[in-house]
Coordinates of C-alpha atoms in Angstrom, one line a residue:
M4 CA -105.4 -82.6 -17.9
K5 CA -102.6 -85.0 -17.0
L6 CA -102.4 -88.4 -15.3
Y7 CA -99.1 -89.3 -13.5
C8 CA -98.8 -93.1 -12.9
L9 CA -96.6 -93.8 -9.8
S10 CA -97.4 -97.6 -9.3
G11 CA -96.7 -100.5 -11.6
H12 CA -99.1 -102.8 -9.7
P13 CA -102.6 -102.7 -11.2
T14 CA -104.4 -103.8 -8.1
L15 CA -102.4 -101.5 -5.8
P16 CA -102.7 -98.3 -7.7
C17 CA -101.2 -94.8 -7.1
N18 CA -102.0 -92.2 -9.7
V19 CA -102.0 -88.4 -9.6
L20 CA -104.6 -86.4 -11.7
K21 CA -104.0 -82.8 -12.5
F22 CA -107.4 -81.3 -13.2
K23 CA -108.5 -77.6 -13.2
S24 CA -105.6 -76.3 -11.0
T25 CA -106.1 -79.1 -8.5
T26 CA -103.7 -82.0 -7.9
I27 CA -105.5 -85.2 -6.8
M28 CA -103.8 -88.5 -5.8
L29 CA -105.9 -91.5 -6.5
D30 CA -105.0 -94.2 -3.9
C31 CA -101.6 -95.0 -2.4
G32 CA -101.3 -98.8 -2.4
L33 CA -98.3 -100.5 -0.8
D34 CA -96.7 -103.2 -2.9
T35 CA -95.4 -105.7 -0.3
T36 CA -94.5 -108.4 -2.8
S37 CA -90.8 -107.4 -2.2
V38 CA -90.9 -109.1 1.2
L39 CA -90.8 -112.5 -0.7
N40 CA -87.1 -111.8 -1.3
F41 CA -86.4 -112.0 2.5
L42 CA -86.4 -114.8 5.0
P43 CA -89.3 -115.2 7.4
L44 CA -89.2 -113.5 10.8
P45 CA -89.9 -116.3 13.4
L46 CA -91.4 -115.5 16.7
V47 CA -89.1 -117.9 18.5
H48 CA -85.5 -118.9 17.5
S49 CA -85.5 -121.2 14.5
P50 CA -82.4 -123.4 14.3
R51 CA -83.2 -124.2 10.6
L52 CA -83.4 -120.6 9.5
S53 CA -80.4 -119.5 11.7
K54 CA -78.1 -122.2 10.0
L55 CA -78.6 -120.8 6.5
P56 CA -75.3 -119.2 5.2
G57 CA -75.1 -115.5 5.1
W58 CA -74.0 -113.4 2.1
I59 CA -70.9 -111.3 2.6
P60 CA -70.6 -108.3 0.3
K61 CA -67.4 -106.7 -1.0
D62 CA -66.4 -103.4 0.4
G63 CA -67.6 -100.1 -1.2
T64 CA -70.6 -97.9 -1.0
M65 CA -72.0 -95.0 -3.1
N66 CA -74.6 -92.3 -2.7
L67 CA -77.8 -92.9 -4.7
E68 CA -79.5 -90.1 -6.6
K69 CA -83.1 -89.2 -5.8
R70 CA -85.6 -89.6 -8.6
E71 CA -89.0 -88.1 -8.4
L72 CA -91.7 -88.1 -11.1
L73 CA -93.7 -85.6 -9.2
D74 CA -93.3 -83.3 -6.2
L75 CA -95.6 -85.0 -3.7
S76 CA -95.8 -81.8 -1.6
T77 CA -97.9 -80.2 -4.3
I78 CA -100.7 -82.8 -3.9
D79 CA -103.9 -81.1 -2.7
V80 CA -106.0 -84.2 -1.8
I81 CA -105.8 -87.9 -1.7
L82 CA -108.8 -90.0 -2.5
I83 CA -108.9 -93.6 -1.0
S84 CA -111.0 -96.3 -2.7
N85 CA -110.5 -99.1 -0.2
Y86 CA -108.4 -100.1 2.9
H87 CA -106.0 -102.2 0.9
C88 CA -105.2 -99.1 -1.2
M89 CA -104.1 -96.8 1.7
M90 CA -101.3 -98.8 3.2
A91 CA -98.6 -96.4 1.9
L92 CA -100.3 -93.4 3.3
P93 CA -97.8 -92.7 6.2
Y94 CA -94.9 -92.7 3.7
I95 CA -96.6 -89.9 1.7
T96 CA -98.1 -87.7 4.4
E97 CA -95.2 -87.8 6.8
H98 CA -92.1 -87.7 4.6
T99 CA -92.9 -85.6 1.5
G100 CA -94.1 -82.2 2.9
F101 CA -97.7 -83.1 2.1
T102 CA -100.1 -80.5 3.6
G103 CA -103.4 -81.5 2.0
T104 CA -106.5 -83.6 3.0
V105 CA -107.2 -87.3 2.7
Y106 CA -110.8 -88.4 1.9
A107 CA -112.1 -91.9 2.8
T108 CA -115.2 -93.6 4.1
E109 CA -115.4 -94.5 7.8
P110 CA -115.0 -98.3 7.3
T111 CA -112.0 -97.7 5.0
L112 CA -110.4 -95.5 7.7
Q113 CA -111.1 -97.8 10.6
I114 CA -110.2 -101.1 8.9
G115 CA -107.2 -99.5 7.2
R116 CA -106.0 -98.4 10.7
L117 CA -106.3 -102.0 11.9
L118 CA -104.3 -103.4 8.9
M119 CA -101.6 -100.8 9.5
E120 CA -101.5 -101.5 13.2
E121 CA -101.2 -105.2 12.5
L122 CA -98.4 -104.7 10.1
V123 CA -96.5 -102.5 12.6
N124 CA -97.1 -105.1 15.3
F125 CA -95.8 -107.9 13.2
M126 CA -92.6 -106.0 12.4
E127 CA -91.8 -104.5 15.8
R128 CA -92.3 -107.6 17.9
V129 CA -89.4 -109.3 16.1
P130 CA -86.6 -106.7 16.3
K131 CA -83.5 -107.3 14.2
A132 CA -80.2 -107.3 16.0
Q133 CA -78.6 -105.8 12.9
S134 CA -79.8 -103.8 10.0
A135 CA -78.1 -103.5 6.6
T136 CA -78.5 -100.9 3.8
S137 CA -75.3 -101.2 1.7
W138 CA -76.9 -104.0 -0.3
K139 CA -79.2 -101.4 -1.9
N140 CA -76.2 -99.9 -3.6
K141 CA -76.6 -100.3 -7.4
D142 CA -73.1 -101.7 -7.8
M143 CA -73.6 -104.1 -5.0
Q144 CA -77.0 -105.2 -6.2
R145 CA -75.4 -106.6 -9.4
M146 CA -73.5 -109.1 -7.3
L147 CA -76.6 -110.3 -5.3
P148 CA -78.2 -113.6 -6.1
G149 CA -81.5 -113.6 -8.0
P150 CA -84.2 -112.4 -7.8
L151 CA -82.8 -109.5 -5.8
K152 CA -80.2 -109.0 -8.5
D153 CA -83.1 -108.2 -11.0
A154 CA -85.4 -106.3 -8.6
V155 CA -86.4 -102.9 -9.8
D156 CA -85.5 -99.7 -7.8
V157 CA -84.3 -101.6 -4.7
W158 CA -82.9 -98.3 -3.3
T159 CA -86.5 -97.0 -3.0
W160 CA -87.5 -99.8 -0.6
K161 CA -88.3 -98.4 2.8
R162 CA -88.3 -99.6 6.4
C163 CA -91.8 -100.2 7.8
Y164 CA -93.4 -97.2 9.5
G165 CA -94.3 -97.0 13.2
M166 CA -97.5 -96.3 15.0
Q167 CA -96.7 -92.6 15.6
E168 CA -96.5 -92.2 11.8
V169 CA -99.7 -94.1 11.3
N170 CA -101.6 -92.0 13.8
S171 CA -100.3 -88.8 12.3
A172 CA -101.2 -89.9 8.8
L173 CA -104.7 -91.0 9.7
S174 CA -105.4 -87.7 11.6
R175 CA -105.4 -86.0 8.1
V176 CA -108.3 -88.2 6.9
Q177 CA -111.7 -86.5 6.5
L178 CA -114.7 -88.9 6.5
V179 CA -117.2 -88.9 3.6
G180 CA -120.3 -90.9 2.8
Y181 CA -121.5 -92.4 -0.4
S182 CA -122.8 -89.8 -2.9
Q183 CA -121.6 -86.9 -0.7
K184 CA -120.3 -84.1 -2.8
V185 CA -117.1 -82.4 -1.6
E186 CA -116.0 -79.2 -3.2
L187 CA -112.2 -78.8 -3.8
F188 CA -111.2 -75.1 -3.9
G189 CA -114.3 -74.2 -5.9
A190 CA -112.7 -75.9 -9.0
V191 CA -114.0 -79.5 -8.9
Q192 CA -116.4 -81.7 -6.9
V193 CA -115.5 -85.2 -5.8
S194 CA -118.0 -87.8 -4.7
P195 CA -117.5 -91.5 -3.5
L196 CA -119.8 -94.2 -4.9
S197 CA -120.2 -97.8 -3.6
S198 CA -117.9 -100.2 -5.4
G199 CA -119.3 -103.4 -3.9
Y200 CA -115.8 -104.9 -3.1
S201 CA -115.3 -104.4 0.6
L202 CA -116.7 -102.6 3.6
G203 CA -116.7 -98.9 2.7
S204 CA -114.9 -99.4 -0.7
S205 CA -115.5 -96.6 -3.2
N206 CA -115.3 -95.5 -6.7
W207 CA -114.9 -91.8 -7.2
I208 CA -116.5 -89.2 -9.5
I209 CA -114.4 -86.1 -10.1
Q210 CA -116.3 -83.4 -12.0
S211 CA -116.5 -79.8 -12.9
H212 CA -119.5 -78.0 -14.5
H213 CA -118.6 -79.3 -17.9
E214 CA -116.2 -82.3 -17.4
K215 CA -116.5 -85.6 -15.6
V216 CA -113.8 -88.1 -14.7
A217 CA -114.7 -91.5 -13.1
Y218 CA -112.2 -93.5 -11.1
V219 CA -113.1 -97.2 -10.8
S220 CA -110.8 -99.1 -8.5
G221 CA -111.4 -102.5 -6.8
S222 CA -115.1 -103.0 -7.7
S223 CA -117.3 -106.1 -7.6
L224 CA -120.7 -107.1 -9.0
L225 CA -120.9 -110.3 -6.9
T226 CA -123.4 -110.5 -4.1
T227 CA -121.2 -110.5 -1.0
H228 CA -121.4 -108.6 2.3
P229 CA -120.8 -104.9 1.1
Q230 CA -123.3 -102.6 -0.5
P231 CA -123.8 -103.3 -4.2
M232 CA -121.9 -101.4 -6.8
D233 CA -123.4 -98.0 -7.9
Q234 CA -123.1 -98.2 -11.7
S235 CA -125.6 -95.6 -12.9
S236 CA -123.5 -92.6 -11.5
L237 CA -120.6 -93.6 -13.7
K238 CA -122.5 -92.8 -16.9
N239 CA -121.6 -89.9 -19.2
S240 CA -118.0 -89.7 -18.1
D241 CA -115.5 -88.0 -20.4
V242 CA -112.7 -90.2 -19.0
L243 CA -112.9 -93.4 -17.0
I244 CA -109.7 -94.5 -15.1
L245 CA -110.0 -98.3 -14.6
T246 CA -107.8 -100.1 -12.1
G247 CA -108.0 -103.0 -9.5
L248 CA -109.5 -105.8 -11.6
T249 CA -109.3 -109.4 -10.4
Q250 CA -105.9 -110.9 -10.2
M251 CA -107.4 -114.4 -10.9
P252 CA -109.6 -113.9 -14.0
T253 CA -109.9 -117.7 -14.5
A254 CA -110.8 -118.6 -10.9
N255 CA -114.5 -118.5 -10.0
P256 CA -114.9 -117.3 -6.4
D257 CA -117.8 -119.6 -5.7
G258 CA -115.8 -122.6 -7.0
M259 CA -112.8 -121.6 -4.9
L260 CA -115.0 -121.4 -1.8
G261 CA -116.3 -124.9 -2.4
E262 CA -112.8 -126.2 -2.9
F263 CA -111.7 -124.4 0.2
C264 CA -114.4 -126.1 2.3
S265 CA -113.9 -129.6 0.8
N266 CA -110.1 -129.6 1.4
L267 CA -110.6 -128.3 4.9
A268 CA -113.0 -131.1 5.7
M269 CA -110.8 -133.8 4.2
T270 CA -107.8 -132.6 6.3
I271 CA -109.7 -132.5 9.6
R272 CA -111.3 -135.9 9.1
A273 CA -107.8 -137.3 8.5
G274 CA -106.7 -135.9 11.8
G275 CA -104.6 -133.0 10.4
N276 CA -104.6 -129.2 11.0
V277 CA -105.5 -126.5 8.5
L278 CA -103.6 -123.2 8.2
V279 CA -105.2 -120.3 6.3
P280 CA -102.8 -117.4 5.9
C281 CA -105.1 -114.3 5.4
Y282 CA -105.6 -110.6 6.0
S283 CA -107.5 -109.7 9.2
S284 CA -110.4 -108.2 7.2
G285 CA -112.1 -108.8 3.9
V286 CA -112.4 -112.3 2.5
I287 CA -112.1 -113.8 6.0
Y288 CA -115.7 -112.6 6.7
D289 CA -117.0 -114.6 3.7
L290 CA -114.9 -117.6 4.7
L291 CA -116.3 -117.7 8.2
E292 CA -119.9 -117.3 6.8
C293 CA -119.3 -120.1 4.4
L294 CA -117.9 -122.3 7.1
Y295 CA -120.9 -121.5 9.4
Q296 CA -123.2 -123.1 6.8
F297 CA -120.8 -125.9 6.1
I298 CA -119.7 -127.0 9.7
D299 CA -122.8 -129.1 10.6
S300 CA -123.2 -130.8 7.2
A301 CA -119.5 -131.8 7.3
N302 CA -119.6 -133.0 10.9
L303 CA -117.1 -130.4 12.0
G304 CA -119.1 -129.2 14.9
T305 CA -116.4 -130.1 17.5
T306 CA -113.4 -128.7 15.5
P307 CA -112.0 -125.5 17.0
F308 CA -111.5 -122.5 14.7
Y309 CA -108.8 -120.0 15.8
F310 CA -108.4 -116.4 14.4
I311 CA -105.1 -115.1 15.6
S312 CA -104.2 -111.4 14.9
P313 CA -103.3 -108.4 17.0
V314 CA -106.5 -106.8 15.7
A315 CA -108.7 -109.9 15.5
N316 CA -111.2 -108.7 18.1
S317 CA -111.5 -105.2 16.6
S318 CA -111.9 -106.6 13.0
L319 CA -114.7 -109.0 14.0
E320 CA -116.5 -106.2 16.0
F321 CA -116.2 -103.6 13.3
S322 CA -117.8 -105.9 10.7
Q323 CA -120.9 -106.0 12.9
I324 CA -121.3 -102.3 13.6
F325 CA -120.9 -100.8 10.1
A326 CA -124.5 -101.9 9.3
E327 CA -125.2 -99.0 6.9
W328 CA -122.3 -100.0 4.7
L329 CA -123.5 -103.6 4.2
C330 CA -125.8 -105.2 1.6
H331 CA -129.5 -104.9 2.1
N332 CA -129.9 -108.4 3.3
K333 CA -127.4 -107.9 6.2
Q334 CA -128.7 -104.4 6.9
S335 CA -132.2 -105.8 7.6
K336 CA -130.8 -108.2 10.2
V337 CA -129.7 -105.3 12.3
Y338 CA -133.4 -104.3 12.9
L339 CA -134.6 -107.8 13.9
P340 CA -132.2 -107.5 15.9
E341 CA -129.6 -110.0 14.8
P342 CA -125.9 -109.7 14.1
P343 CA -125.3 -109.2 10.3
F344 CA -122.6 -111.8 10.2
P345 CA -122.9 -115.3 11.5
H346 CA -119.4 -115.4 13.0
A347 CA -121.0 -113.7 16.1
E348 CA -122.9 -117.0 16.7
L349 CA -119.7 -119.0 16.1
I350 CA -118.0 -116.9 18.8
Q351 CA -120.9 -117.3 21.2
T352 CA -120.9 -121.1 20.8
N353 CA -117.1 -121.2 21.3
K354 CA -116.6 -122.7 17.8
L355 CA -114.6 -119.6 16.8
K356 CA -112.1 -118.2 19.2
H357 CA -109.9 -115.1 18.5
Y358 CA -106.5 -114.2 20.1
P359 CA -104.1 -111.3 19.7
S360 CA -101.1 -113.7 19.4
I361 CA -100.0 -117.3 20.1
H362 CA -98.8 -116.3 23.6
G363 CA -101.0 -116.1 26.6
D364 CA -104.5 -117.6 26.6
F365 CA -104.1 -119.3 23.2
S366 CA -101.3 -121.6 24.6
S367 CA -103.7 -123.0 27.2
D368 CA -106.8 -123.2 24.9
F369 CA -105.0 -124.7 21.9
R370 CA -106.1 -128.2 20.9
Q371 CA -105.7 -130.2 17.7
P372 CA -106.9 -130.9 15.0
C373 CA -108.0 -127.3 14.3
V374 CA -108.3 -124.6 11.7
V375 CA -106.1 -121.5 12.2
F376 CA -106.7 -118.2 10.4
T377 CA -103.7 -115.9 10.8
G378 CA -101.4 -113.5 8.9
H379 CA -99.4 -112.6 7.0
P380 CA -100.3 -114.1 3.6
S381 CA -96.7 -113.6 2.4
L382 CA -95.6 -116.2 5.1
R383 CA -92.7 -113.8 5.9
F384 CA -93.9 -112.4 9.2
G385 CA -96.7 -112.7 11.7
D386 CA -97.9 -115.8 13.7
V387 CA -98.2 -117.8 10.4
V388 CA -94.4 -118.3 10.5
H389 CA -94.6 -120.2 13.8
F390 CA -97.4 -122.5 12.5
M391 CA -95.3 -123.2 9.3
E392 CA -92.4 -124.3 11.5
L393 CA -94.8 -126.3 13.8
W394 CA -96.9 -128.1 11.2
G395 CA -94.7 -128.1 8.0
K396 CA -93.1 -131.5 8.7
S397 CA -96.4 -133.5 8.8
G398 CA -98.2 -134.6 5.7
L399 CA -101.5 -134.7 7.6
N400 CA -101.6 -130.9 7.7
T401 CA -102.7 -128.6 4.9
I402 CA -102.1 -124.9 4.2
I403 CA -104.8 -123.3 2.1
F404 CA -104.0 -120.0 0.3
T405 CA -107.0 -117.8 -0.3
E406 CA -105.4 -114.4 -0.8
P407 CA -104.3 -113.7 -4.4
D408 CA -101.7 -111.0 -3.7
F409 CA -98.7 -113.4 -3.4
S410 CA -97.3 -116.3 -5.4
Y411 CA -97.9 -119.3 -3.2
L412 CA -94.8 -121.0 -4.6
D413 CA -92.6 -118.0 -3.7
A414 CA -94.2 -117.8 -0.3
L415 CA -93.4 -121.4 0.5
A416 CA -89.8 -121.3 -0.9
P417 CA -88.0 -120.7 2.5
Y418 CA -89.9 -123.6 4.1
Q419 CA -88.9 -126.3 1.6
P420 CA -88.7 -129.2 1.9
L421 CA -92.2 -129.2 3.1
A422 CA -94.3 -132.3 4.0
M423 CA -97.6 -130.5 4.6
K424 CA -100.1 -130.4 1.7
C425 CA -100.6 -127.1 -0.1
V426 CA -103.9 -126.0 -1.7
Y427 CA -104.3 -122.8 -3.8
C428 CA -107.8 -121.4 -3.7
P429 CA -107.5 -117.7 -4.5
I430 CA -110.7 -115.8 -3.8
D431 CA -110.8 -112.5 -5.7
T432 CA -114.3 -111.0 -6.0
R433 CA -113.1 -108.0 -8.1
L434 CA -114.4 -107.4 -11.6
N435 CA -113.2 -109.8 -14.3
F436 CA -112.7 -108.8 -18.0
H437 CA -116.1 -110.1 -19.1
Q438 CA -117.9 -108.1 -16.3
V439 CA -115.8 -105.0 -17.2
A440 CA -116.7 -105.2 -20.9
K441 CA -120.4 -105.3 -19.9
L442 CA -120.1 -102.5 -17.4
L443 CA -118.3 -100.2 -19.9
K444 CA -120.9 -101.0 -22.5
E445 CA -123.6 -99.7 -20.1
V446 CA -121.9 -96.6 -18.7
Q447 CA -120.3 -95.7 -22.1
P448 CA -117.4 -93.4 -21.2
L449 CA -115.8 -91.4 -24.0
H450 CA -112.3 -92.6 -23.1
V451 CA -110.9 -95.4 -20.9
V452 CA -107.5 -95.3 -19.2
C453 CA -106.1 -98.5 -17.7
P454 CA -102.8 -100.2 -16.8
E455 CA -100.8 -101.7 -19.6
Q456 CA -101.3 -105.2 -18.2
Y457 CA -105.0 -105.0 -19.1
T458 CA -104.5 -104.4 -22.8
Q459 CA -102.7 -107.7 -23.5
P460 CA -103.2 -111.3 -22.4
P461 CA -101.2 -112.7 -19.4
M462 CA -97.7 -113.9 -20.3
T463 CA -98.5 -117.4 -19.1
Q464 CA -101.7 -117.5 -21.3
S465 CA -100.8 -115.5 -24.4
H466 CA -103.5 -117.2 -26.4
R467 CA -106.4 -116.0 -24.2
S468 CA -107.6 -112.9 -25.9
D469 CA -110.6 -113.0 -23.6
L470 CA -108.3 -112.1 -20.6
M471 CA -107.7 -108.5 -21.9
L472 CA -109.7 -105.3 -22.6
E473 CA -110.8 -105.0 -26.2
L474 CA -112.7 -101.7 -26.6
Q475 CA -113.5 -99.2 -29.4
P476 CA -111.8 -96.8 -29.3
P477 CA -108.9 -98.7 -27.7
P478 CA -108.1 -97.9 -24.1
M479 CA -105.2 -95.6 -23.2
P480 CA -102.6 -97.8 -21.4
Y481 CA -100.2 -96.5 -18.8
R482 CA -97.2 -98.0 -17.0
R483 CA -95.2 -97.1 -14.0
C484 CA -93.6 -93.6 -14.2
S485 CA -95.5 -92.6 -17.3
V486 CA -97.4 -89.3 -17.8
L487 CA -100.5 -89.3 -19.9
N488 CA -102.2 -86.3 -21.5
L489 CA -105.8 -87.2 -21.2
P490 CA -107.6 -86.9 -24.5
F491 CA -110.0 -84.1 -24.0
R492 CA -109.7 -80.3 -23.6
R493 CA -111.7 -78.1 -21.4
R494 CA -113.8 -75.9 -23.7
Y495 CA -116.2 -74.1 -21.4
E496 CA -116.2 -72.4 -18.0
R497 CA -119.2 -71.4 -15.9
V498 CA -119.6 -67.7 -15.3
Y499 CA -122.2 -66.1 -12.9
I500 CA -123.8 -62.7 -13.6
L501 CA -125.0 -60.4 -10.9
P502 CA -128.7 -59.6 -10.9
E503 CA -128.2 -55.8 -11.3
L504 CA -126.1 -56.4 -14.4
A505 CA -128.6 -59.0 -15.8
Q506 CA -131.4 -56.4 -15.6
S507 CA -129.6 -54.1 -18.0
L508 CA -129.2 -56.7 -20.7
V509 CA -131.3 -56.3 -23.9
P510 CA -131.4 -59.7 -25.7
T511 CA -131.7 -59.9 -29.5
E512 CA -133.1 -63.0 -31.1
V513 CA -130.7 -64.3 -33.7
K514 CA -132.6 -67.4 -34.6
P515 CA -135.7 -69.1 -33.2
G516 CA -135.1 -69.9 -29.5
V517 CA -131.6 -68.3 -29.4
S518 CA -131.1 -64.8 -28.2
I519 CA -127.8 -62.9 -27.7
A520 CA -127.1 -59.8 -25.6
T521 CA -123.9 -57.7 -25.4
V522 CA -122.5 -56.9 -22.0
S523 CA -119.8 -54.6 -20.7
A524 CA -118.6 -55.9 -17.3
V525 CA -115.7 -56.7 -15.1
L526 CA -114.8 -60.4 -14.6
H527 CA -114.1 -61.1 -11.0
S528 CA -112.4 -64.5 -10.2
K529 CA -112.0 -65.9 -6.7
D530 CA -111.7 -69.5 -5.4
N531 CA -112.1 -70.7 -9.0
K532 CA -115.6 -69.0 -9.3
H533 CA -116.1 -66.4 -12.0
T534 CA -118.6 -63.5 -11.7
L535 CA -119.5 -60.7 -14.1
Q536 CA -120.0 -57.5 -12.2
P537 CA -121.1 -54.0 -13.4
P538 CA -118.1 -51.9 -14.5
P539 CA -117.1 -49.3 -12.0
V540 CA -118.4 -45.8 -12.6
P541 CA -115.5 -43.4 -13.1
P542 CA -115.3 -40.5 -10.7
T543 CA -116.6 -37.2 -12.1
K544 CA -114.1 -34.4 -12.1
K545 CA -115.3 -30.8 -12.2
R546 CA -113.1 -28.6 -14.4
K547 CA -113.8 -25.0 -15.1
R548 CA -114.3 -23.7 -18.6
V549 CA -113.9 -27.3 -20.1
M550 CA -116.7 -28.8 -22.1
E551 CA -117.3 -32.5 -21.2
E552 CA -117.0 -34.8 -24.1
P553 CA -120.1 -37.0 -24.7
P554 CA -119.4 -40.7 -24.0
V555 CA -118.5 -42.7 -27.1
A556 CA -121.0 -45.5 -27.8
P557 CA -119.4 -48.9 -28.2
K558 CA -119.4 -50.3 -31.8
P559 CA -122.2 -52.7 -32.4
L560 CA -121.3 -56.4 -32.6
L561 CA -122.3 -58.4 -35.6
S562 CA -123.9 -61.8 -35.7
G563 CA -124.7 -64.2 -38.5
A564 CA -123.1 -65.5 -41.7
V565 CA -122.9 -64.1 -45.3
P566 CA -124.5 -66.6 -47.7
L567 CA -122.3 -67.0 -50.8
E568 CA -124.9 -67.3 -53.5
A569 CA -127.1 -64.4 -52.2
F570 CA -124.0 -62.2 -51.8
L571 CA -122.9 -62.8 -55.4
A572 CA -126.4 -61.9 -56.6
T573 CA -126.3 -58.7 -54.6
L574 CA -122.9 -57.8 -56.1
Q575 CA -124.2 -58.4 -59.6
K576 CA -127.2 -56.1 -59.0
H577 CA -124.6 -53.3 -58.1
G578 CA -122.7 -53.8 -61.3
I579 CA -119.9 -56.1 -60.1
T580 CA -120.1 -59.0 -62.4
E581 CA -116.5 -60.3 -62.9
V582 CA -116.1 -62.3 -59.6
K583 CA -113.8 -65.3 -59.3
V584 CA -114.6 -67.6 -56.3
E585 CA -111.9 -69.6 -54.6
E586 CA -112.8 -72.1 -51.8
T587 CA -110.5 -72.3 -48.7
A588 CA -110.3 -74.4 -45.6
D589 CA -112.0 -71.5 -43.6
G590 CA -114.5 -70.3 -46.2
H591 CA -114.2 -68.5 -49.6
I592 CA -112.2 -65.8 -51.3
L593 CA -113.9 -63.6 -53.8
H594 CA -111.6 -61.9 -56.3
L595 CA -113.3 -58.8 -58.0
Q596 CA -111.1 -58.8 -61.1
A597 CA -112.2 -55.5 -62.7
E598 CA -111.9 -53.7 -59.3
D599 CA -108.8 -55.5 -58.2
T600 CA -110.3 -56.2 -54.8
L601 CA -110.4 -59.3 -52.5
I602 CA -113.2 -60.2 -50.1
Q603 CA -112.5 -63.0 -47.6
L604 CA -115.7 -64.7 -46.3
E605 CA -114.8 -66.8 -43.2
E606 CA -116.8 -68.4 -40.4
D607 CA -115.6 -65.8 -37.8
G608 CA -114.9 -62.7 -39.9
T609 CA -115.1 -60.9 -43.2
H610 CA -112.1 -59.0 -44.7
I611 CA -112.2 -56.5 -47.6
V612 CA -108.8 -55.8 -49.2
C613 CA -109.2 -52.8 -51.4
D614 CA -106.3 -50.3 -52.2
N615 CA -106.9 -46.6 -52.9
N616 CA -110.7 -46.9 -53.5
E617 CA -112.5 -45.9 -50.3
P618 CA -115.9 -45.4 -52.0
L619 CA -115.8 -49.0 -53.3
R620 CA -114.7 -50.4 -49.9
T621 CA -117.6 -48.5 -48.2
T622 CA -120.1 -49.9 -50.7
L623 CA -118.9 -53.4 -50.3
R624 CA -118.9 -53.1 -46.5
D625 CA -122.6 -51.9 -46.6
L626 CA -123.5 -54.9 -48.8
V627 CA -121.9 -57.3 -46.3
L628 CA -123.7 -55.6 -43.4
R629 CA -127.1 -56.3 -45.1
F630 CA -126.7 -60.0 -44.3
L631 CA -125.5 -59.5 -40.7
Q632 CA -127.4 -58.7 -37.5
K633 CA -126.3 -55.9 -35.2
L634 CA -126.4 -56.6 -31.5

């Protein structure tokens, strides 16, 4: 069993597991932090950005070699744990020769589609007049300014996919429900479990009849809107692959929510605007629910809240209709009937308004001071770029970062000098190291595999040994482009026996409660299922004046062990007294000195070495057989 690690980002994993002749990709997260190396894409002409000097490269290009850790066309299935971990799917399904199936829950598929659609929309509505690729050349990259100069594998960076590729990729997705068992080629079964992180987010169990692998990615034990995490099904795993822990282990999500609300209220009371760069699904549901409870007590009832995204309407509606994927408290509201999320009431009372972009209706409805939720959290594309240009020069305004995926200092770099206030309130509900240690103590896997980053403290807090995994035995770490041989071997395989063959068996009891029977059969293997069938009857041939030979009975099989002391006593009774015993790693060697004979007693066999004395060899054989049982 091997694990190929294709991603160096622990919260955006992409691993490939080879298990029992199946090749399974575990997630395909898209690391978009590289966009921080580029200038923002403004919706309207920006004099400030257009005046920045360009970089003129020297002449010269070269062809880059293609490196692949694994042939992605050999992948049989892709298992998706949550919608953030499927953003690279079109690159894999459309450009590698992939012909397999993708498995995901319905909310993961639908919300993942929205996030991809939003990303494509952000990119395509700001077309570039020119495109450059020569800078990816290794020789040219050395001359670039930092951090591009030090970026890893720049030549692998791709242009954003289009909607045609998105639709083609998502057409390969097969929907599954929690605890539903899906058989892969008769070799293994895969089953999704609730991970408690987001709508439809899953951990996966991959098991055969005798082995079990658990894949834990992006899980949460906090009480938020999704179904709670299913922990019991993770027990008795041979290997547990752990990824997607919190990126902010020292930030308490509840404390961050409180800080978010207090900074928002302070800014509005001072007459300023609040900008919240965020994804169109996920934490925004919890932010809106928190604000719903906070608005009246903070006297913000007249403040407009705007949610601007090409998929804003779809995102808010999807959150209300996936009732069976929500926590019990929100599920029960559906039967009252009430909407599970309070943002439905905010929309009805016009406190929350959503728009596909800043054009059209938003322009006429827009009034200040206000709160705007929009994307992208990197501040490099989307409607957020326009608001940064619009509000960045006033110290009354505040930008509040809630998504932990990007460094807020790097995100703000192109907008400096910046007068607006900046507040960093990263809300990451995924498991922290303390919760993981408690979880692993309960489920007790034999082996844990995790990213290398989890086996050592963060570089900025090297003294914090509590911000790493300390387990016994130590976890197996992996890094990008590494291949791990997982630490257990398959020892057993299930074989079925046909009823007519089973009727012919004659079991013999070898010890209380254990019976053994010999069987002569043909092993038939198809679709990774093995069946014992009766051997074919040879055709009878009639030959004149030829006597048919009687069938030869098979030699009996022997079972049991030869006890050393009892066997020595038996040899002595038969006149063999000069016996030298030597202990070996596999058993004992008996040297019969007067007879110049060796007897090797081992766990799985007994050997008699006797030259030119057949009567003695026969006698010794019969003495050994006294201690063994014939089957």
